[in-house]
PDB file of C-alpha atoms in Angstrom:
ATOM      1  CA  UNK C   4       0.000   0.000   0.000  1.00  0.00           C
ATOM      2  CA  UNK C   5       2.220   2.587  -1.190  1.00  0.00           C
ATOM      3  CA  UNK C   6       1.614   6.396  -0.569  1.00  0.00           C
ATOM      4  CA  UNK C   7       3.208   8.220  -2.810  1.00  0.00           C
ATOM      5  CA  UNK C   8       3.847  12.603  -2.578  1.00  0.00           C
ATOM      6  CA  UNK C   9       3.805  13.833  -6.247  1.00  0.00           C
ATOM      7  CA  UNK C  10       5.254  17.515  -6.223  1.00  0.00           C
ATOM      8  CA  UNK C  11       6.289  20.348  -8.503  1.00  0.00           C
ATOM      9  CA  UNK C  12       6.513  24.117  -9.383  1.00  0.00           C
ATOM     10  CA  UNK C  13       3.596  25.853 -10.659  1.00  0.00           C
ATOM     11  CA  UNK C  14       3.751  24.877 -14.856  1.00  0.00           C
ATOM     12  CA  UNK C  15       6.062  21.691 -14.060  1.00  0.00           C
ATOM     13  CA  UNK C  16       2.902  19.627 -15.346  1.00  0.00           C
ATOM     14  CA  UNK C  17       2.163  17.659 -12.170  1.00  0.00           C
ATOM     15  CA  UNK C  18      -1.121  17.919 -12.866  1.00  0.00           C
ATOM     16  CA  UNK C  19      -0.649  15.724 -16.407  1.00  0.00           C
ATOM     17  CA  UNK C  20       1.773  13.263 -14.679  1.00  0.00           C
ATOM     18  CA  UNK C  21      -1.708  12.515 -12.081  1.00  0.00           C
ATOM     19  CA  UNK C  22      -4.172  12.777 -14.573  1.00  0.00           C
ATOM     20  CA  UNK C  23      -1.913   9.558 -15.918  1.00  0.00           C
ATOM     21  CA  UNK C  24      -1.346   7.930 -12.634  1.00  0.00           C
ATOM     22  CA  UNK C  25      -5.139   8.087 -12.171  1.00  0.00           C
ATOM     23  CA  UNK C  26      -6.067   6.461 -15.669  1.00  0.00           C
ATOM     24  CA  UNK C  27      -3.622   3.646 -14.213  1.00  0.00           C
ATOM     25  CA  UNK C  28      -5.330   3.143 -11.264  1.00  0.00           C
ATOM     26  CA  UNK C  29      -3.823   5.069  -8.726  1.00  0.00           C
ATOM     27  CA  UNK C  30      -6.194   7.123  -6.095  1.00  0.00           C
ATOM     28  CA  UNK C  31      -5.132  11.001  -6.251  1.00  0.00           C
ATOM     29  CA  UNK C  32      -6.174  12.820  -3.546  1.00  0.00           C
ATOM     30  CA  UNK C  33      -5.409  16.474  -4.770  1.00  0.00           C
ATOM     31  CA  UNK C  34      -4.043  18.951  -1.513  1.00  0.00           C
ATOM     32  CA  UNK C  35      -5.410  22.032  -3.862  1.00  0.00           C
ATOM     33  CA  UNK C  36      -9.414  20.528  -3.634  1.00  0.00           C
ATOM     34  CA  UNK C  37      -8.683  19.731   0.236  1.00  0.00           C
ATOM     35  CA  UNK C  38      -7.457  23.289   0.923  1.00  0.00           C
ATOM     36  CA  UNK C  39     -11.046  24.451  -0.637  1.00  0.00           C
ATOM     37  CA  UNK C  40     -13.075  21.685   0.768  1.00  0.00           C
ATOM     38  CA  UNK C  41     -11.681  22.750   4.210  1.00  0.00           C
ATOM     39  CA  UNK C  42     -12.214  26.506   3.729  1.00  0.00           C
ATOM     40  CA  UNK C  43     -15.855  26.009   2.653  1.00  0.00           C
ATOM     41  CA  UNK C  44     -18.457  28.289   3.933  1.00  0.00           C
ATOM     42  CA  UNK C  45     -19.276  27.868   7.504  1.00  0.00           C
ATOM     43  CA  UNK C  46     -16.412  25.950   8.415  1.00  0.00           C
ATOM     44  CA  UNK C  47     -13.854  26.209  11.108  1.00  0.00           C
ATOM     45  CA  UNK C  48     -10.856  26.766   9.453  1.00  0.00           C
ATOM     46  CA  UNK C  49     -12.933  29.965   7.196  1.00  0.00           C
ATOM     47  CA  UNK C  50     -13.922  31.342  10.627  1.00  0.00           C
ATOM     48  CA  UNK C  51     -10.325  31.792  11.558  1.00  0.00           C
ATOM     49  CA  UNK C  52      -9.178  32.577   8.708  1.00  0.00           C
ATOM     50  CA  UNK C  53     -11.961  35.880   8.945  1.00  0.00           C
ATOM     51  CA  UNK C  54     -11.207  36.360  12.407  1.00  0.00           C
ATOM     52  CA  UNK C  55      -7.303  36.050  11.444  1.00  0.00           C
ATOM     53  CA  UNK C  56      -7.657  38.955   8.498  1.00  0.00           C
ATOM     54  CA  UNK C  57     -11.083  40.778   8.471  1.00  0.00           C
ATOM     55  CA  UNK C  58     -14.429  40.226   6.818  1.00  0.00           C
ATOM     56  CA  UNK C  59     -13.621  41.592   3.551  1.00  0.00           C
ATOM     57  CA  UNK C  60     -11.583  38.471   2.743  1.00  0.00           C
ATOM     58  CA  UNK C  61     -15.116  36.741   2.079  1.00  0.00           C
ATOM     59  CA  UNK C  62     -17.402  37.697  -0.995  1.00  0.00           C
ATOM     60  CA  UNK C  63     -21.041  38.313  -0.498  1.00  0.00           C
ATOM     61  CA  UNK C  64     -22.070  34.984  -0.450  1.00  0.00           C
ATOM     62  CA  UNK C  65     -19.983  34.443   2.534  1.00  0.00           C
ATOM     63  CA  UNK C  66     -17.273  31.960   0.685  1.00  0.00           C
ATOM     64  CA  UNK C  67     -13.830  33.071   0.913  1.00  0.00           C
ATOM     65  CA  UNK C  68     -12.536  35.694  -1.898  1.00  0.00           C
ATOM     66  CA  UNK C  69      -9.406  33.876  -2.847  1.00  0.00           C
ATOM     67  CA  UNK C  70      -7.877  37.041  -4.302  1.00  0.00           C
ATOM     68  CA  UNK C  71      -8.516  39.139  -1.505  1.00  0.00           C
ATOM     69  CA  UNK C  72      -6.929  37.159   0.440  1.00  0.00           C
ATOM     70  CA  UNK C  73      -3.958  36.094  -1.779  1.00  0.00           C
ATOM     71  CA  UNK C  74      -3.400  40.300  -2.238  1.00  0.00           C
ATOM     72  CA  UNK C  75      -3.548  40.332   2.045  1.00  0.00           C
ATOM     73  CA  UNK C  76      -0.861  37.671   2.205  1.00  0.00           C
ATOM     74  CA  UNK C  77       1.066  37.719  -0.899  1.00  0.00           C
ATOM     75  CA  UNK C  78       5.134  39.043  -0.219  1.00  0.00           C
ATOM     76  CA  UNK C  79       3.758  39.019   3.369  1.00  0.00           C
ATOM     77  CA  UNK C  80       5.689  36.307   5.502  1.00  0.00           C
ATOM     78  CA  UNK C  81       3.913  36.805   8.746  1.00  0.00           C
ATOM     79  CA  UNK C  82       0.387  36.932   7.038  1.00  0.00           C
ATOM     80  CA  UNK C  83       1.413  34.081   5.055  1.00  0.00           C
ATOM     81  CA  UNK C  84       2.539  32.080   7.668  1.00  0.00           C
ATOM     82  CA  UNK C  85      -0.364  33.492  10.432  1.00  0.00           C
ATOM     83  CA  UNK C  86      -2.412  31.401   7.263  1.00  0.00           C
ATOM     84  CA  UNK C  87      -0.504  28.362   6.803  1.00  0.00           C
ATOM     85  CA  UNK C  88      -0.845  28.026  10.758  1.00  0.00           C
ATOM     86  CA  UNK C  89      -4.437  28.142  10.354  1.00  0.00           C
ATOM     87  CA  UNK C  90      -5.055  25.936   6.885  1.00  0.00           C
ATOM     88  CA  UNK C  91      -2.183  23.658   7.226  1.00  0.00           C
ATOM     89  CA  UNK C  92      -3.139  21.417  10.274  1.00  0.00           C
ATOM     90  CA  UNK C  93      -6.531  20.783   8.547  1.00  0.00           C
ATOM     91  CA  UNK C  94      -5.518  19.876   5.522  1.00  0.00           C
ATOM     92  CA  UNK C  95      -2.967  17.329   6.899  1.00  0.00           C
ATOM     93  CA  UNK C  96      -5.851  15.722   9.082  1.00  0.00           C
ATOM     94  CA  UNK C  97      -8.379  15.693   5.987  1.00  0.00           C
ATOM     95  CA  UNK C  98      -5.692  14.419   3.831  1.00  0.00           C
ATOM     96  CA  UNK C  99      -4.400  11.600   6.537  1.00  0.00           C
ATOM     97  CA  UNK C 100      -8.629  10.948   6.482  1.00  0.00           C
ATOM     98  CA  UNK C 101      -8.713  10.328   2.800  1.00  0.00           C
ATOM     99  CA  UNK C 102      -5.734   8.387   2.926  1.00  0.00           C
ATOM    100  CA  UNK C 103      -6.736   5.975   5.460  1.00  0.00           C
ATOM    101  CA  UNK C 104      -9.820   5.815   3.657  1.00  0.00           C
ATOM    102  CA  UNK C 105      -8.524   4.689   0.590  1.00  0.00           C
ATOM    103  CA  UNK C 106      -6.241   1.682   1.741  1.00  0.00           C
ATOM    104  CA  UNK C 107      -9.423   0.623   4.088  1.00  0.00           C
ATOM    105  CA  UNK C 108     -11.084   0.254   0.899  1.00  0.00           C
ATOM    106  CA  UNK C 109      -8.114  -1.602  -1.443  1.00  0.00           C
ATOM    107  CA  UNK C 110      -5.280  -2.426   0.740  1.00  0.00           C
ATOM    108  CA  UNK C 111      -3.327  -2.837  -2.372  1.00  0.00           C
ATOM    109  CA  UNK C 112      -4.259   0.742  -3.758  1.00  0.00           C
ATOM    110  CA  UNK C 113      -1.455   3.236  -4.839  1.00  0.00           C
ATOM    111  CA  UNK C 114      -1.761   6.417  -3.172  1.00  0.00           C
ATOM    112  CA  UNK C 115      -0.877   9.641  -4.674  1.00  0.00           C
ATOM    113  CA  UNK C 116      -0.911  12.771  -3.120  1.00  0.00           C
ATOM    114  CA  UNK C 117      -1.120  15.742  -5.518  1.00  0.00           C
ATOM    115  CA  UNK C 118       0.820  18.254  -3.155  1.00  0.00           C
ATOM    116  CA  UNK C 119       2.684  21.497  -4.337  1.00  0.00           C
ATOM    117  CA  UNK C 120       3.806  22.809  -1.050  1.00  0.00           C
ATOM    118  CA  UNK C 121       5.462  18.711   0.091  1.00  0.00           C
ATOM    119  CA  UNK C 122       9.088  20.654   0.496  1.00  0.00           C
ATOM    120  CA  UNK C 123       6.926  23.984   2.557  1.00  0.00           C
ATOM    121  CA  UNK C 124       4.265  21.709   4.461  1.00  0.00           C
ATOM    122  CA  UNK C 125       4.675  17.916   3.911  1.00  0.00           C
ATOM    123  CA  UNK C 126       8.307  16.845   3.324  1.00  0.00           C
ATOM    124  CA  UNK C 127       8.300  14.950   7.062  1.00  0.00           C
ATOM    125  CA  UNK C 128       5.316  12.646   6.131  1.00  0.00           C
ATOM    126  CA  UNK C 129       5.961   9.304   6.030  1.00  0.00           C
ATOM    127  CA  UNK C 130       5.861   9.240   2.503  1.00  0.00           C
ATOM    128  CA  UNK C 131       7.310   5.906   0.294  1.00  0.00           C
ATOM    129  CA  UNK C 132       7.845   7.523  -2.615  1.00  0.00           C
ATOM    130  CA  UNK C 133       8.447  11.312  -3.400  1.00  0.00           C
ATOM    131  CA  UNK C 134       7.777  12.300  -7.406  1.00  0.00           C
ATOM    132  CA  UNK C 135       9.486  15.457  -8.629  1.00  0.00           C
ATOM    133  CA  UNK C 136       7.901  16.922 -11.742  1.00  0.00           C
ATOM    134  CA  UNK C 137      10.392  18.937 -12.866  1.00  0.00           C
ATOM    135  CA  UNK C 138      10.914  21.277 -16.055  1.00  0.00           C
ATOM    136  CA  UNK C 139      13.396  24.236 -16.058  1.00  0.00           C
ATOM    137  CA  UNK C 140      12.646  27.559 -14.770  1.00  0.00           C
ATOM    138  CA  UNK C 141      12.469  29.153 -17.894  1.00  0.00           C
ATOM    139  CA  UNK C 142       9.775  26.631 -19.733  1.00  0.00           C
ATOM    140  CA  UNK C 143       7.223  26.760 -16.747  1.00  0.00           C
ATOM    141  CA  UNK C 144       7.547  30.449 -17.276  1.00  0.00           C
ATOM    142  CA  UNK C 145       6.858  29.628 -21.191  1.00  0.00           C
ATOM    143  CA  UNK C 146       3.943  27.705 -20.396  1.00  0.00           C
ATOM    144  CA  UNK C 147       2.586  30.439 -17.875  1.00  0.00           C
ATOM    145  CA  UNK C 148       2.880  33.121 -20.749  1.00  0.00           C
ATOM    146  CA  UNK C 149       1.844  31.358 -23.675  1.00  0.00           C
ATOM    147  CA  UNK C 150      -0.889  28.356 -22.468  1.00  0.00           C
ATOM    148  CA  UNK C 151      -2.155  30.455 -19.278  1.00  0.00           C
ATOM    149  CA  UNK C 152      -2.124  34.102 -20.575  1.00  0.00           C
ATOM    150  CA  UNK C 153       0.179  35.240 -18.190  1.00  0.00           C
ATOM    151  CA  UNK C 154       2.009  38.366 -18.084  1.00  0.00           C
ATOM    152  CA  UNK C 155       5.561  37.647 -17.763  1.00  0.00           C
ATOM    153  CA  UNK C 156       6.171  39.657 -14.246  1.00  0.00           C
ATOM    154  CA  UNK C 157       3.527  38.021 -12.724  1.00  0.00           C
ATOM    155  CA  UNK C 158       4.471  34.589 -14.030  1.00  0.00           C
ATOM    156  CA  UNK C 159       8.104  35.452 -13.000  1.00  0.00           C
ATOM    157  CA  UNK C 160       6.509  36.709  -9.467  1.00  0.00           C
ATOM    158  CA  UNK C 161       4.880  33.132  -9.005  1.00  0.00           C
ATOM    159  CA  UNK C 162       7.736  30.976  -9.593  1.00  0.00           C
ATOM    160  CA  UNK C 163       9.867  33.247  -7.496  1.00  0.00           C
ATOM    161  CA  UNK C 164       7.723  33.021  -4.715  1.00  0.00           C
ATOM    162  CA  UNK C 165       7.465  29.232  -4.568  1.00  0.00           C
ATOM    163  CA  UNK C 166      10.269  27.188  -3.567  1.00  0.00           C
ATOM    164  CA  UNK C 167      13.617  26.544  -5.118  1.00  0.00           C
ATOM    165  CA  UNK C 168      14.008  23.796  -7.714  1.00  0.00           C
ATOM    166  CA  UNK C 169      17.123  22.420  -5.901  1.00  0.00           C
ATOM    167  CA  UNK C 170      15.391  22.392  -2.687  1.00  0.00           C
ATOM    168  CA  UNK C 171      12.460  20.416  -4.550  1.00  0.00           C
ATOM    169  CA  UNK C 172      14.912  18.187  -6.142  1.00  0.00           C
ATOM    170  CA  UNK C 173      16.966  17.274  -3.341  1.00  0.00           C
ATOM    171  CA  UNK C 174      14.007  15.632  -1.607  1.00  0.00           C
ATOM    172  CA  UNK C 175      13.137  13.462  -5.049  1.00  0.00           C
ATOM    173  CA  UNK C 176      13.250   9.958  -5.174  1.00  0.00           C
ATOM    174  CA  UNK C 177      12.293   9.815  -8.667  1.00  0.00           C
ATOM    175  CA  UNK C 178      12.079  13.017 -10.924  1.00  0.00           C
ATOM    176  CA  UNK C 179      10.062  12.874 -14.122  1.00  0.00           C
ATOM    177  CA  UNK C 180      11.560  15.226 -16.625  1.00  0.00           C
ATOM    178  CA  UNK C 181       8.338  17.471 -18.173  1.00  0.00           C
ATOM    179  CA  UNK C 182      10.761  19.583 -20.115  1.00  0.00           C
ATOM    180  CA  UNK C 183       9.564  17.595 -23.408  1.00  0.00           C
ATOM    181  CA  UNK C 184       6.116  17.196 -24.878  1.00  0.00           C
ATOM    182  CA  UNK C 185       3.026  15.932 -23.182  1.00  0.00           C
ATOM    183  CA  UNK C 186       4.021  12.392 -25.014  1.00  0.00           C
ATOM    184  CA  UNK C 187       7.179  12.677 -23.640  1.00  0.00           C
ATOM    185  CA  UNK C 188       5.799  12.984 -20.113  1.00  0.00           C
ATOM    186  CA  UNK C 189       3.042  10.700 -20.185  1.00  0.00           C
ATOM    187  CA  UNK C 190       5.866   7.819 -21.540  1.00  0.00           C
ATOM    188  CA  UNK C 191       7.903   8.415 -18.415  1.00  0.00           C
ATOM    189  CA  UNK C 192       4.869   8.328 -16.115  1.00  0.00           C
ATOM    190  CA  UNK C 193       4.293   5.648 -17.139  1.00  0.00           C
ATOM    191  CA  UNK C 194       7.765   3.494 -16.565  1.00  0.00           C
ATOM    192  CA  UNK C 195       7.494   5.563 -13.246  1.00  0.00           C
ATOM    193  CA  UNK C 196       3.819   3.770 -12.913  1.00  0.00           C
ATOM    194  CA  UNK C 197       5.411   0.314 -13.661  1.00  0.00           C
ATOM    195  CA  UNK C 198       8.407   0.876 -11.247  1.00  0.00           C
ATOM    196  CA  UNK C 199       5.976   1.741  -8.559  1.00  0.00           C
ATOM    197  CA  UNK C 200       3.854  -1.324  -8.545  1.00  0.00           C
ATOM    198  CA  UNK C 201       6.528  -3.374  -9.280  1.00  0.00           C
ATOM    199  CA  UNK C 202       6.313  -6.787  -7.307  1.00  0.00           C
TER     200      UNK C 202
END
């Protein structure tokens, strides 16, 4: 029952490499769709998170405004990390939840969490596998431009403000190289998928 942390930089095409894990068979659990499942409307962790930066980080349906919030705490350390403190601990216990979950229904199941922040949040889970998707700097800002429409600042901004590559890379036990086309990437998922249910 292997639980395996697939991580990357915004653009590094993650997402492709577990859209491919999942047509194999693999469960995904996706950290993004916990963070929003646990900052739903009327929930705990969306409480604090008002109490923690003011009403006007909700819209007028009382769900949170994600920009509003992302322009509070953006370049901010202690407002970012005055957040993390607050979304963080949920999202590990939901996460741990839908893991558990999923090897009480198929013990044999692969497990993949779909995590960007592993090296910020996650890297000390007892993970069995950690999956680096990893293209250079300069094509994930390609791709940010040109497929999402991005202006290059801000697509510069975002990379810069996640973590280093080398710091991501250091912590991989198997990197799949995105750098390529989608072919390319889906390929080496896939020898990655055979090595990891290997008997």
């Amino acid at each position: 029952m292997p639980l395996i942390a697939l991580t990357g930089g915004i653009a590094s095409g993650k997402s492709t490499i577990a859209r491919r894990l999942r047509e194999h068979g693999a469960i995904v659990v996706d950290a993004d769709q916990i963070v929003r499942d646990v900052q739903a409307p009327g929930s705990p962790v969306l409480d604090d998170i008002a109490e923690a930066f003011g009403p006007d980080v909700l819209d007028d349906s009382g769900a949170l405004d994600r920009a509003a919030l992302g322009t509070r705490v953006f370049g901010d350390d202690e407002a970012l990390q005055r957040l993390n403190a607050i979304v963080h601990p949920a999202v590990r216990a939901e996460s741990a939840r839908r893991f558990a979950a999923a090897f009480a229904e198929d013990a044999a199941a692969v497990v993949v969490y779909d995590v960007p922040l592993l090296v910020e949040a996650r890297v000390d889970d007892p993970w069995d596998t950690i999956v680096v998707a990893h293209a250079p700097a300069s094509e994930r800002l390609r791709r940010l431009v040109e497929l999402r429409g991005m202006e290059p600042d801000a697509a510069q901004k975002r990379i810069d403000a996640q973590v280093s590559d080398e710091k991501r890379l250091a912590l991989a036990d198997i990197v799949i190289d995105t750098s390529g086309t989608i072919d390319e990437t889906i390929a080496r998922t896939d020898a990655v998928w055979s090595r990891l249910t290997a008997v």
